[in-house]
CSV table of C-alpha atoms and ligand atoms in Angstrom, one decimal:
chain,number,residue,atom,x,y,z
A,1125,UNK,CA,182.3,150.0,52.1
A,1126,UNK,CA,182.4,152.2,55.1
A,1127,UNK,CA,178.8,154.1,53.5
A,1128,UNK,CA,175.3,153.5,55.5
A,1129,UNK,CA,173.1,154.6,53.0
A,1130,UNK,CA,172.3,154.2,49.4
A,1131,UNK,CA,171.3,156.8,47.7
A,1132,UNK,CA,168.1,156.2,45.2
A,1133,UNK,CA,168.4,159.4,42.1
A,1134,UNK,CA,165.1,160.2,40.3
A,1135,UNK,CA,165.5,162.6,37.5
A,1136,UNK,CA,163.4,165.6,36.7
A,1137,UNK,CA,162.1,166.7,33.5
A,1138,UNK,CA,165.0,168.7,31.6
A,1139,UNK,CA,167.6,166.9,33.8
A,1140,UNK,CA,171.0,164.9,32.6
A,1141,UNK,CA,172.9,163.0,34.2
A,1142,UNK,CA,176.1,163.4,34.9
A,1143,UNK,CA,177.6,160.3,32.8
A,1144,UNK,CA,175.4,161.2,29.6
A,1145,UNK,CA,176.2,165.1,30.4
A,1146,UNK,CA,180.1,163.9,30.1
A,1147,UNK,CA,179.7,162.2,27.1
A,1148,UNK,CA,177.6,164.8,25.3
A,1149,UNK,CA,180.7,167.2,26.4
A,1150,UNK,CA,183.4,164.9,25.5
A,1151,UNK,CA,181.5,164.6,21.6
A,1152,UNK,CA,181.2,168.3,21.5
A,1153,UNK,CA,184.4,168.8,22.2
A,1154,UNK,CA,186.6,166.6,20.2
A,1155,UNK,CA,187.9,168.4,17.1
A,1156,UNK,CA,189.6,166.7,14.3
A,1157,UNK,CA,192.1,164.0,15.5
A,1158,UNK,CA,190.5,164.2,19.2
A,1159,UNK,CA,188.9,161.0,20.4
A,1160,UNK,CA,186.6,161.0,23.4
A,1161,UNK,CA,186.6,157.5,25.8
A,1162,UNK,CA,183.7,156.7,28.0
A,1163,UNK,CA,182.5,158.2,31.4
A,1164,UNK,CA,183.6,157.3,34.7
A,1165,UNK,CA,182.0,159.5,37.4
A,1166,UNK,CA,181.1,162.2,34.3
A,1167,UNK,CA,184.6,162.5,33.1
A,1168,UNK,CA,185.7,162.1,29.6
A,1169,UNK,CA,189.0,162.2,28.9
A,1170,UNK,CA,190.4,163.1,25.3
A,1171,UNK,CA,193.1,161.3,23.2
A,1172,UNK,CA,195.0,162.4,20.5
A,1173,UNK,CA,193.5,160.0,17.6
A,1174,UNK,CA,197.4,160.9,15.3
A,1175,UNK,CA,200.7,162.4,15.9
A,1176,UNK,CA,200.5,166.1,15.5
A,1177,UNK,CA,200.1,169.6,17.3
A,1178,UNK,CA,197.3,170.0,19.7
A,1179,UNK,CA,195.3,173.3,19.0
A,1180,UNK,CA,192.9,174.7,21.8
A,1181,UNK,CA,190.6,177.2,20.7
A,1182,UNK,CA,191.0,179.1,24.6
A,1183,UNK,CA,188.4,181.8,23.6
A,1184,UNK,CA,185.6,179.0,23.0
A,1185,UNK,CA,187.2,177.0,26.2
A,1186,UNK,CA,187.1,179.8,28.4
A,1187,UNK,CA,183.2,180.2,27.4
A,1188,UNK,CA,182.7,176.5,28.3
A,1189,UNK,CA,184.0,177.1,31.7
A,1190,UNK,CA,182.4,179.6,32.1
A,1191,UNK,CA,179.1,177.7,32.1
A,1192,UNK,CA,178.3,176.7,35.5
A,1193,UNK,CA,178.7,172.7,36.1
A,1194,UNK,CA,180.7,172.2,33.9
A,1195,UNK,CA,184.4,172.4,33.5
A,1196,UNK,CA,187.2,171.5,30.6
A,1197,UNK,CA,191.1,171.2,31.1
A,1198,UNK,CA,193.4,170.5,29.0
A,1199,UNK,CA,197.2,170.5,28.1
A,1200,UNK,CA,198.6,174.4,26.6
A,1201,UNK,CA,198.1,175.3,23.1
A,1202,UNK,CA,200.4,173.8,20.4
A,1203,UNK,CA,201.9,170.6,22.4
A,1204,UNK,CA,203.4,168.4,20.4
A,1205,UNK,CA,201.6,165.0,20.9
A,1206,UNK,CA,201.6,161.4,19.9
A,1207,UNK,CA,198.5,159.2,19.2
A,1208,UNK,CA,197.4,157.9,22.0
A,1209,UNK,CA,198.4,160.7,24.2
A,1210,UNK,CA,196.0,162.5,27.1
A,1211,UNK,CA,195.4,165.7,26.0
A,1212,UNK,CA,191.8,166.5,27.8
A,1213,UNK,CA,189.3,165.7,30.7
A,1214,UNK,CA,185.4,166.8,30.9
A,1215,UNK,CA,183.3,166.2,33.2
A,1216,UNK,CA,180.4,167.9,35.1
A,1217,UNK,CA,179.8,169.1,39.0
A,1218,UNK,CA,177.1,167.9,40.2
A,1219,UNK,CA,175.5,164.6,39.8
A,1220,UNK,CA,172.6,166.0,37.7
A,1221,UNK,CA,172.9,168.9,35.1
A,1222,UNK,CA,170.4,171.3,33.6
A,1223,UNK,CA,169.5,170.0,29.9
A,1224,UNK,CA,170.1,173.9,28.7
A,1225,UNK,CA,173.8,174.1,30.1
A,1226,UNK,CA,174.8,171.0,28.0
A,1227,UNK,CA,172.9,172.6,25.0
A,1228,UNK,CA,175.0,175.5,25.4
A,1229,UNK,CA,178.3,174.0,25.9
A,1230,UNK,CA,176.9,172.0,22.6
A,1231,UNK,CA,176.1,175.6,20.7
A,1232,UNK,CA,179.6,177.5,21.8
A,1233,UNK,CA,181.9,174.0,20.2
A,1234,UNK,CA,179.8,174.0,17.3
A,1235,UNK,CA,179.9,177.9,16.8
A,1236,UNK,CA,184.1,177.2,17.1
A,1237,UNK,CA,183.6,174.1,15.2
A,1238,UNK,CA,186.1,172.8,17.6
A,1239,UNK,CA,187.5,173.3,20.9
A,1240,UNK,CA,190.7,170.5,20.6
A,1241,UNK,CA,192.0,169.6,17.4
A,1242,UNK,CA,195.4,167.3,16.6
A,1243,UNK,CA,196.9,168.9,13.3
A,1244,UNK,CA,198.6,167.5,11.3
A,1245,UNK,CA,202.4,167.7,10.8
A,1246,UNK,CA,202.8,168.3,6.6
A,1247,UNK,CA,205.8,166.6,4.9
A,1248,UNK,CA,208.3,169.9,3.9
A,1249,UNK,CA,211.4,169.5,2.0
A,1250,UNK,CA,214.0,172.3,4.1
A,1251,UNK,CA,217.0,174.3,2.7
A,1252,UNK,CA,219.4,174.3,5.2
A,1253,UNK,CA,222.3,177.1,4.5
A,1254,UNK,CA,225.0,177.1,7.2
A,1255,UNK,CA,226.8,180.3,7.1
A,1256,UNK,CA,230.4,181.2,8.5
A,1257,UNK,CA,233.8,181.9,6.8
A,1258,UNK,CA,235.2,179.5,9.3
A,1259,UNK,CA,232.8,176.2,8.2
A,1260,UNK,CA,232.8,177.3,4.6
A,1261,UNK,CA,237.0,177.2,4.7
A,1262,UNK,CA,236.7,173.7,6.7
A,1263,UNK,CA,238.7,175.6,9.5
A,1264,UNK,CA,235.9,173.9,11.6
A,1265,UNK,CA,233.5,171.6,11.5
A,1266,UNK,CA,230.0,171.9,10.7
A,1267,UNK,CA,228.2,171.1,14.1
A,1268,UNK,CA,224.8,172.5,13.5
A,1269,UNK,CA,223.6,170.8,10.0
A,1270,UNK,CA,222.9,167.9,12.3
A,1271,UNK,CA,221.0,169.8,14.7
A,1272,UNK,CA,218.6,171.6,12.7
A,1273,UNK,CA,217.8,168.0,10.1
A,1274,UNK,CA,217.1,166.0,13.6
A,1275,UNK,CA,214.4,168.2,14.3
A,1276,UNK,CA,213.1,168.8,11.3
A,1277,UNK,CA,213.0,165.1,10.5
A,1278,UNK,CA,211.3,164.7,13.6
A,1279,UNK,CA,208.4,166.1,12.2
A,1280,UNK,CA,207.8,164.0,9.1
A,1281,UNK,CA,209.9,166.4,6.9
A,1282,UNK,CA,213.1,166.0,5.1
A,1283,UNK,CA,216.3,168.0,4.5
A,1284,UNK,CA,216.7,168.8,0.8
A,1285,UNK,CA,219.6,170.4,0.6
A,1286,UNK,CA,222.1,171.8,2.9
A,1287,UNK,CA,224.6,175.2,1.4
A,1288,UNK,CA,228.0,175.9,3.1
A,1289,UNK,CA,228.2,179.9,2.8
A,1290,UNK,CA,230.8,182.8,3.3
A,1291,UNK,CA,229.8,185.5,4.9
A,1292,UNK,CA,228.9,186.9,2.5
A,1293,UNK,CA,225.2,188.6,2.3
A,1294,UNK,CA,224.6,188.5,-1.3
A,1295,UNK,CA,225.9,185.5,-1.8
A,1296,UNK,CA,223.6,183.9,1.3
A,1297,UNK,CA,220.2,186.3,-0.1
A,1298,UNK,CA,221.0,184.5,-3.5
A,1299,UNK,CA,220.8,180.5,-1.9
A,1300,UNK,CA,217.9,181.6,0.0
A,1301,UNK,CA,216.5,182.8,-3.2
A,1302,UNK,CA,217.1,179.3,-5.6
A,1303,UNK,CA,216.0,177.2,-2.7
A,1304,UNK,CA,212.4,178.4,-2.8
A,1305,UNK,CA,212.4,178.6,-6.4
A,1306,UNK,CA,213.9,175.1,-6.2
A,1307,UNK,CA,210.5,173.8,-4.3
A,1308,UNK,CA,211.7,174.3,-0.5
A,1309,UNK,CA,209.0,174.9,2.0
A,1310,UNK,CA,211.1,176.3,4.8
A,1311,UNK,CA,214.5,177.5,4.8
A,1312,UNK,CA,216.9,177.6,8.3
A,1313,UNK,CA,219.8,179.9,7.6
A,1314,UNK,CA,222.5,179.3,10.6
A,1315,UNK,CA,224.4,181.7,12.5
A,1316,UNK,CA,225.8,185.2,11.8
A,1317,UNK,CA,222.7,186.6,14.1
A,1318,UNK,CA,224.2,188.5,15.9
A,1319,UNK,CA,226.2,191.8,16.2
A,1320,UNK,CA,229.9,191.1,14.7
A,1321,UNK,CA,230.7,193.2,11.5
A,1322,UNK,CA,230.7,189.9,9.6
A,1323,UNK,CA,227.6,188.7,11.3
A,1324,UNK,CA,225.7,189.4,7.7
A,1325,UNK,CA,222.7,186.7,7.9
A,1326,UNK,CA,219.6,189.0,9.2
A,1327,UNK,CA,220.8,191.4,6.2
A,1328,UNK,CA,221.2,188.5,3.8
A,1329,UNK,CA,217.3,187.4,4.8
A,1330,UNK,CA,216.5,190.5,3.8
A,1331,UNK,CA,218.2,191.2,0.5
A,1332,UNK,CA,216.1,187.8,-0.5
A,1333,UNK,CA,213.3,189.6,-0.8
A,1334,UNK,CA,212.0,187.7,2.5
A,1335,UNK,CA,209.6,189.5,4.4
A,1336,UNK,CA,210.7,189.8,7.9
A,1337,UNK,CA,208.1,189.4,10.7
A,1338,UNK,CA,210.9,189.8,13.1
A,1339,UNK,CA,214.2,190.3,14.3
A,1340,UNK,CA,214.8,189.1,18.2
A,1341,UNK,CA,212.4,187.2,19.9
A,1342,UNK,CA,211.6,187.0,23.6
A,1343,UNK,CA,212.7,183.7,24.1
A,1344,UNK,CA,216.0,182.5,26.0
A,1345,UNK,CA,217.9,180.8,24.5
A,1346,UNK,CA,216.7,182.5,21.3
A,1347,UNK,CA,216.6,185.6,21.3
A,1348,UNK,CA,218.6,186.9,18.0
A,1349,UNK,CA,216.0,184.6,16.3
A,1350,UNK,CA,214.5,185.9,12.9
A,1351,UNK,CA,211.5,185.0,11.0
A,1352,UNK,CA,211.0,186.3,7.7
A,1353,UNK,CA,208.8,185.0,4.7
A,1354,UNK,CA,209.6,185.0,0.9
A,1355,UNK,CA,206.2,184.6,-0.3
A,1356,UNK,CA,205.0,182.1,1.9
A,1357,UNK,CA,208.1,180.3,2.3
A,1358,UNK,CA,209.4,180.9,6.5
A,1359,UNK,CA,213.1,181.9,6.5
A,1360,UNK,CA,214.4,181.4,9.4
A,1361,UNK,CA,217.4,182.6,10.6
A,1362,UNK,CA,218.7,181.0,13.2
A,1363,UNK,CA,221.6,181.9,16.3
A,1364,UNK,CA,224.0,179.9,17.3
A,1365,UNK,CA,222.2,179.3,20.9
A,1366,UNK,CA,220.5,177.2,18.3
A,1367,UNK,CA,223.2,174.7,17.8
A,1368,UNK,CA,225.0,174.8,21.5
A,1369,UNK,CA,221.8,174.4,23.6
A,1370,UNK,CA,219.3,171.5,23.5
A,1371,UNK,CA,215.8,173.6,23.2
A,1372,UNK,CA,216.0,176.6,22.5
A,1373,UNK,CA,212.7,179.2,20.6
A,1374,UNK,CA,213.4,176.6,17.2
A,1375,UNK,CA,211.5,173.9,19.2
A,1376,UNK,CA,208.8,176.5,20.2
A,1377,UNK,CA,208.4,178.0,16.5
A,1378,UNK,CA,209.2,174.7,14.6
A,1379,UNK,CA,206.5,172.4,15.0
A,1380,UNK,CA,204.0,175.3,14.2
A,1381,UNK,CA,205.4,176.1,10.9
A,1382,UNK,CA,205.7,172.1,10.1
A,1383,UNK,CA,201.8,172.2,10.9
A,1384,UNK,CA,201.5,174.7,8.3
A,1385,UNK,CA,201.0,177.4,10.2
A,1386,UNK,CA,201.7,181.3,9.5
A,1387,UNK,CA,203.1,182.5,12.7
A,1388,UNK,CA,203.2,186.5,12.9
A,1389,UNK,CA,205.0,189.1,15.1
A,1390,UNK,CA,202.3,189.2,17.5
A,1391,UNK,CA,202.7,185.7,18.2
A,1392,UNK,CA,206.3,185.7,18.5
A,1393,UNK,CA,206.1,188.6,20.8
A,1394,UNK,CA,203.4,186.4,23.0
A,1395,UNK,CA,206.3,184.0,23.7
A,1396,UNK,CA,208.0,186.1,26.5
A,1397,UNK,CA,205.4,185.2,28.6
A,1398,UNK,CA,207.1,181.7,29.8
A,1399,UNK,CA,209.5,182.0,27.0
A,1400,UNK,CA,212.6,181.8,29.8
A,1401,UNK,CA,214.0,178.4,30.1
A,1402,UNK,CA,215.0,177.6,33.2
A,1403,UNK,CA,218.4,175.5,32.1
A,1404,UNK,CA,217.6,172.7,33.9
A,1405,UNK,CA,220.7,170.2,34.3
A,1406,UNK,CA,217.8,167.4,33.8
A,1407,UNK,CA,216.6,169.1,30.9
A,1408,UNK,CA,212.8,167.3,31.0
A,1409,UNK,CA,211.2,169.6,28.1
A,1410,UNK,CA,208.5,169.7,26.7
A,1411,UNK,CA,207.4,168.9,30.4
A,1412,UNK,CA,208.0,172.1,31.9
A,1413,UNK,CA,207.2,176.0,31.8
A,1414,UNK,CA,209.3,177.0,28.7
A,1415,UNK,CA,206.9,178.1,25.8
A,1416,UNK,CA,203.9,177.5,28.0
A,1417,UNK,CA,202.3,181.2,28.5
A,1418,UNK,CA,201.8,182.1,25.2
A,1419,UNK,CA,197.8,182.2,24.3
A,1420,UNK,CA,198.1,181.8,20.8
B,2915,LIG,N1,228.3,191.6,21.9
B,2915,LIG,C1,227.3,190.7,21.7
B,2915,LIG,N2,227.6,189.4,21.5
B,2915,LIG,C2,226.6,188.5,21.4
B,2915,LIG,C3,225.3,188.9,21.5
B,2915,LIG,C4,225.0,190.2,21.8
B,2915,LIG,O1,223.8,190.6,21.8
B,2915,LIG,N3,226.1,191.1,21.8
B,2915,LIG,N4,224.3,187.9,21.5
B,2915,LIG,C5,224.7,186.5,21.8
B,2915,LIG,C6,223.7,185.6,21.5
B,2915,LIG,S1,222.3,185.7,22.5
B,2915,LIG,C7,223.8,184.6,20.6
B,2915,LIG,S2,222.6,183.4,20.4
B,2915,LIG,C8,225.0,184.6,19.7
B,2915,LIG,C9,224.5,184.5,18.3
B,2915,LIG,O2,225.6,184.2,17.6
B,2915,LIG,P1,225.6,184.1,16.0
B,2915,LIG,O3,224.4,183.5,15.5
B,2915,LIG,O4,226.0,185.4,15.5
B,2915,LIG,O5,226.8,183.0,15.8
B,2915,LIG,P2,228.2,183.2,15.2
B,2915,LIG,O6,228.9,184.4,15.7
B,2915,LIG,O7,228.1,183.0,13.8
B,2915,LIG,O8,228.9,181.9,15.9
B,2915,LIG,C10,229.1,181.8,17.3
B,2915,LIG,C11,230.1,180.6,17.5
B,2915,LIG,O9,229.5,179.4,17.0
B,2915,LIG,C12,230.4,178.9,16.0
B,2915,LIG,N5,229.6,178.4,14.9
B,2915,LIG,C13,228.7,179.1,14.1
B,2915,LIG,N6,228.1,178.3,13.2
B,2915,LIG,C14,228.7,177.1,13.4
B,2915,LIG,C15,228.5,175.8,12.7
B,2915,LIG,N7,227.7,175.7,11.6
B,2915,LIG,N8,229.2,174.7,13.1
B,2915,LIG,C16,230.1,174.9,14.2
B,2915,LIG,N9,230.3,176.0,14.9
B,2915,LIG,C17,229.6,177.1,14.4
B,2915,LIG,C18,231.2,180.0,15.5
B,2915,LIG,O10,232.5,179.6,15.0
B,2915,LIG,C19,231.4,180.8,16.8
B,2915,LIG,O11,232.4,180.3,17.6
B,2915,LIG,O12,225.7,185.7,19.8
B,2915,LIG,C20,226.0,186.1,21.2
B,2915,LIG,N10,227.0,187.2,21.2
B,2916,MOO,O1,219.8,184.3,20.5
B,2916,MOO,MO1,220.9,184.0,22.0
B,2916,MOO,O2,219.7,183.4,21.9
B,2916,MOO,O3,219.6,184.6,23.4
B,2916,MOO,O4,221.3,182.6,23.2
């Protein structure tokens, strides 16, 4: 309503139009655990076909956009999302599109092999070793066991044993040590970050034989983080920021690692761009700005 005229399209030789352009896109696209629906005025959206870890290859979407008539958006790299979840829209300008711009949008996804995958969360079995005369003598109670199992159950993984330490360096390098050789496939070691005498835990990660990747990471809350490997086990040693806020650089590392993935020191160092939370009273994360500049 409210239109005079109707429009009549013919298309030319080496023409597509824009609904079949869309769709072509939306196939190319979708990486594993990426579904593509159907076009309405060209654009395809993408869903997340499991629960997992979205992965955008941003060189290979950068090219796409780069393409004229065409464009791709999509959510940041490494969002945590459910099945069923929006994590992409295609579509194409103009009503028609040269045939060779969807052939090369076609070429650059399968050169990538993907643009959008969902990966994965693995099932990892965690040491957890909570360091801290004052929790190992009961003089207080352990608050951050709790913490660190939540999230790592939320993943799909399990807790398989949880140490109560001294401070003690050798005696925390040595629990670190029997946990991997005991079959775990991450280990969280808790407090003792930081810059007290008996603050021993970034030593004690060491003395493991653990290789660090590194000590302080440009995230707040989270900065006395450190990541370290023993083989290919991650040892994390985590501040106590990490048990008395909500999100803090655990959330931002944590579901990487749970996907399997080897996270280096050039990544970690990528976090300080948006790696400042803003402390929101409302605290509406993983809808808002913390961990969202990084482009790895
Ligand atoms: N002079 C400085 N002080 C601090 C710095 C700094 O750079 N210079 N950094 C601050 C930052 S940032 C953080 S984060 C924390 C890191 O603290 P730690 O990881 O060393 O934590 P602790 O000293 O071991 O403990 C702090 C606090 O939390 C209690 N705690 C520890 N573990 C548990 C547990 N499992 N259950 C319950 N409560 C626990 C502990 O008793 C202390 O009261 O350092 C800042 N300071
Ligand atoms: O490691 Mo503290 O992280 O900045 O709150």
């Amino acid at each position: 309503m409210g239109k005079e005229n109707v429009y009549v399209l013919s298309l030319e030789p080496g023409d597509v139009h824009e609904d079949e352009a869309g769709m072509r896109l939306g196939a190319a696209v979708a990486g594993p655990g990426v579904m593509a629906c159907m076009p309405k005025e060209s654009r395809v959206n993408l869903f997340a076909d499991r629960d997992g870890f979205l992965k955008i290859n941003i060189q290979a979407l950068e090219s796409i956009n780069e393409l004229p008539d065409v464009i791709l958006s999509t959510l940041p790299n490494n969002t945590v999302v459910n099945k069923g979840d929006l994590l992409a829209g295609t579509k194409v300008i103009p009503l028609v599109v040269n045939e060779m711009t969807i052939a090369r949008a076609e070429n650059i996804c399968r050169q990538a092999c993907w643009i959008l995958e969902v990966a994965p969360f693995r099932s990892y079995k965690a040491g957890v070793i909570i360091t801290g005369n004052e929790v190992y003598e009961k003089r207080i109670r352990d608050d951050f066991g709790f913490v660190i199992a939540e999230k790592v159950e939320s993943y799909g993984s399990s807790v398989m044993r949880v140490e109560y330490v001294p401070d003690n360096a050798g005696t925390i390098a040595e629990k670190i040590k029997k946990m991997v050789r005991d079959g775990a496939g991450i280990i969280f070691a808790t407090g003792g970050m930081s810059v007290d005498p008996d603050d021993v835990t970034p030593n004690a990660i060491r003395m493991s034989g653990a290789v660090v990747e590194k000590y302080g990471a440009p995230a707040l809350p989270g900065a006395m983080l450190m990541l370290a490997y023993l083989d290919d086990v991650p040892v994390l040693g985590i501040p106590a920021c990490g048990m008395f806020f909500k999100i803090t650089v655990v959330d931002l590392l944590l579901p990487r690692l749970l996907a399997g993935e080897r996270i280096t020191r050039k990544e970690i160092v990528a976090l300080a761009h948006g790696g400042l939370c803003r402390m929101c009273p409302q605290c509406s994360y993983p809808n808002c700005t913390f961990g969202k500049g990084t482009c790895f």
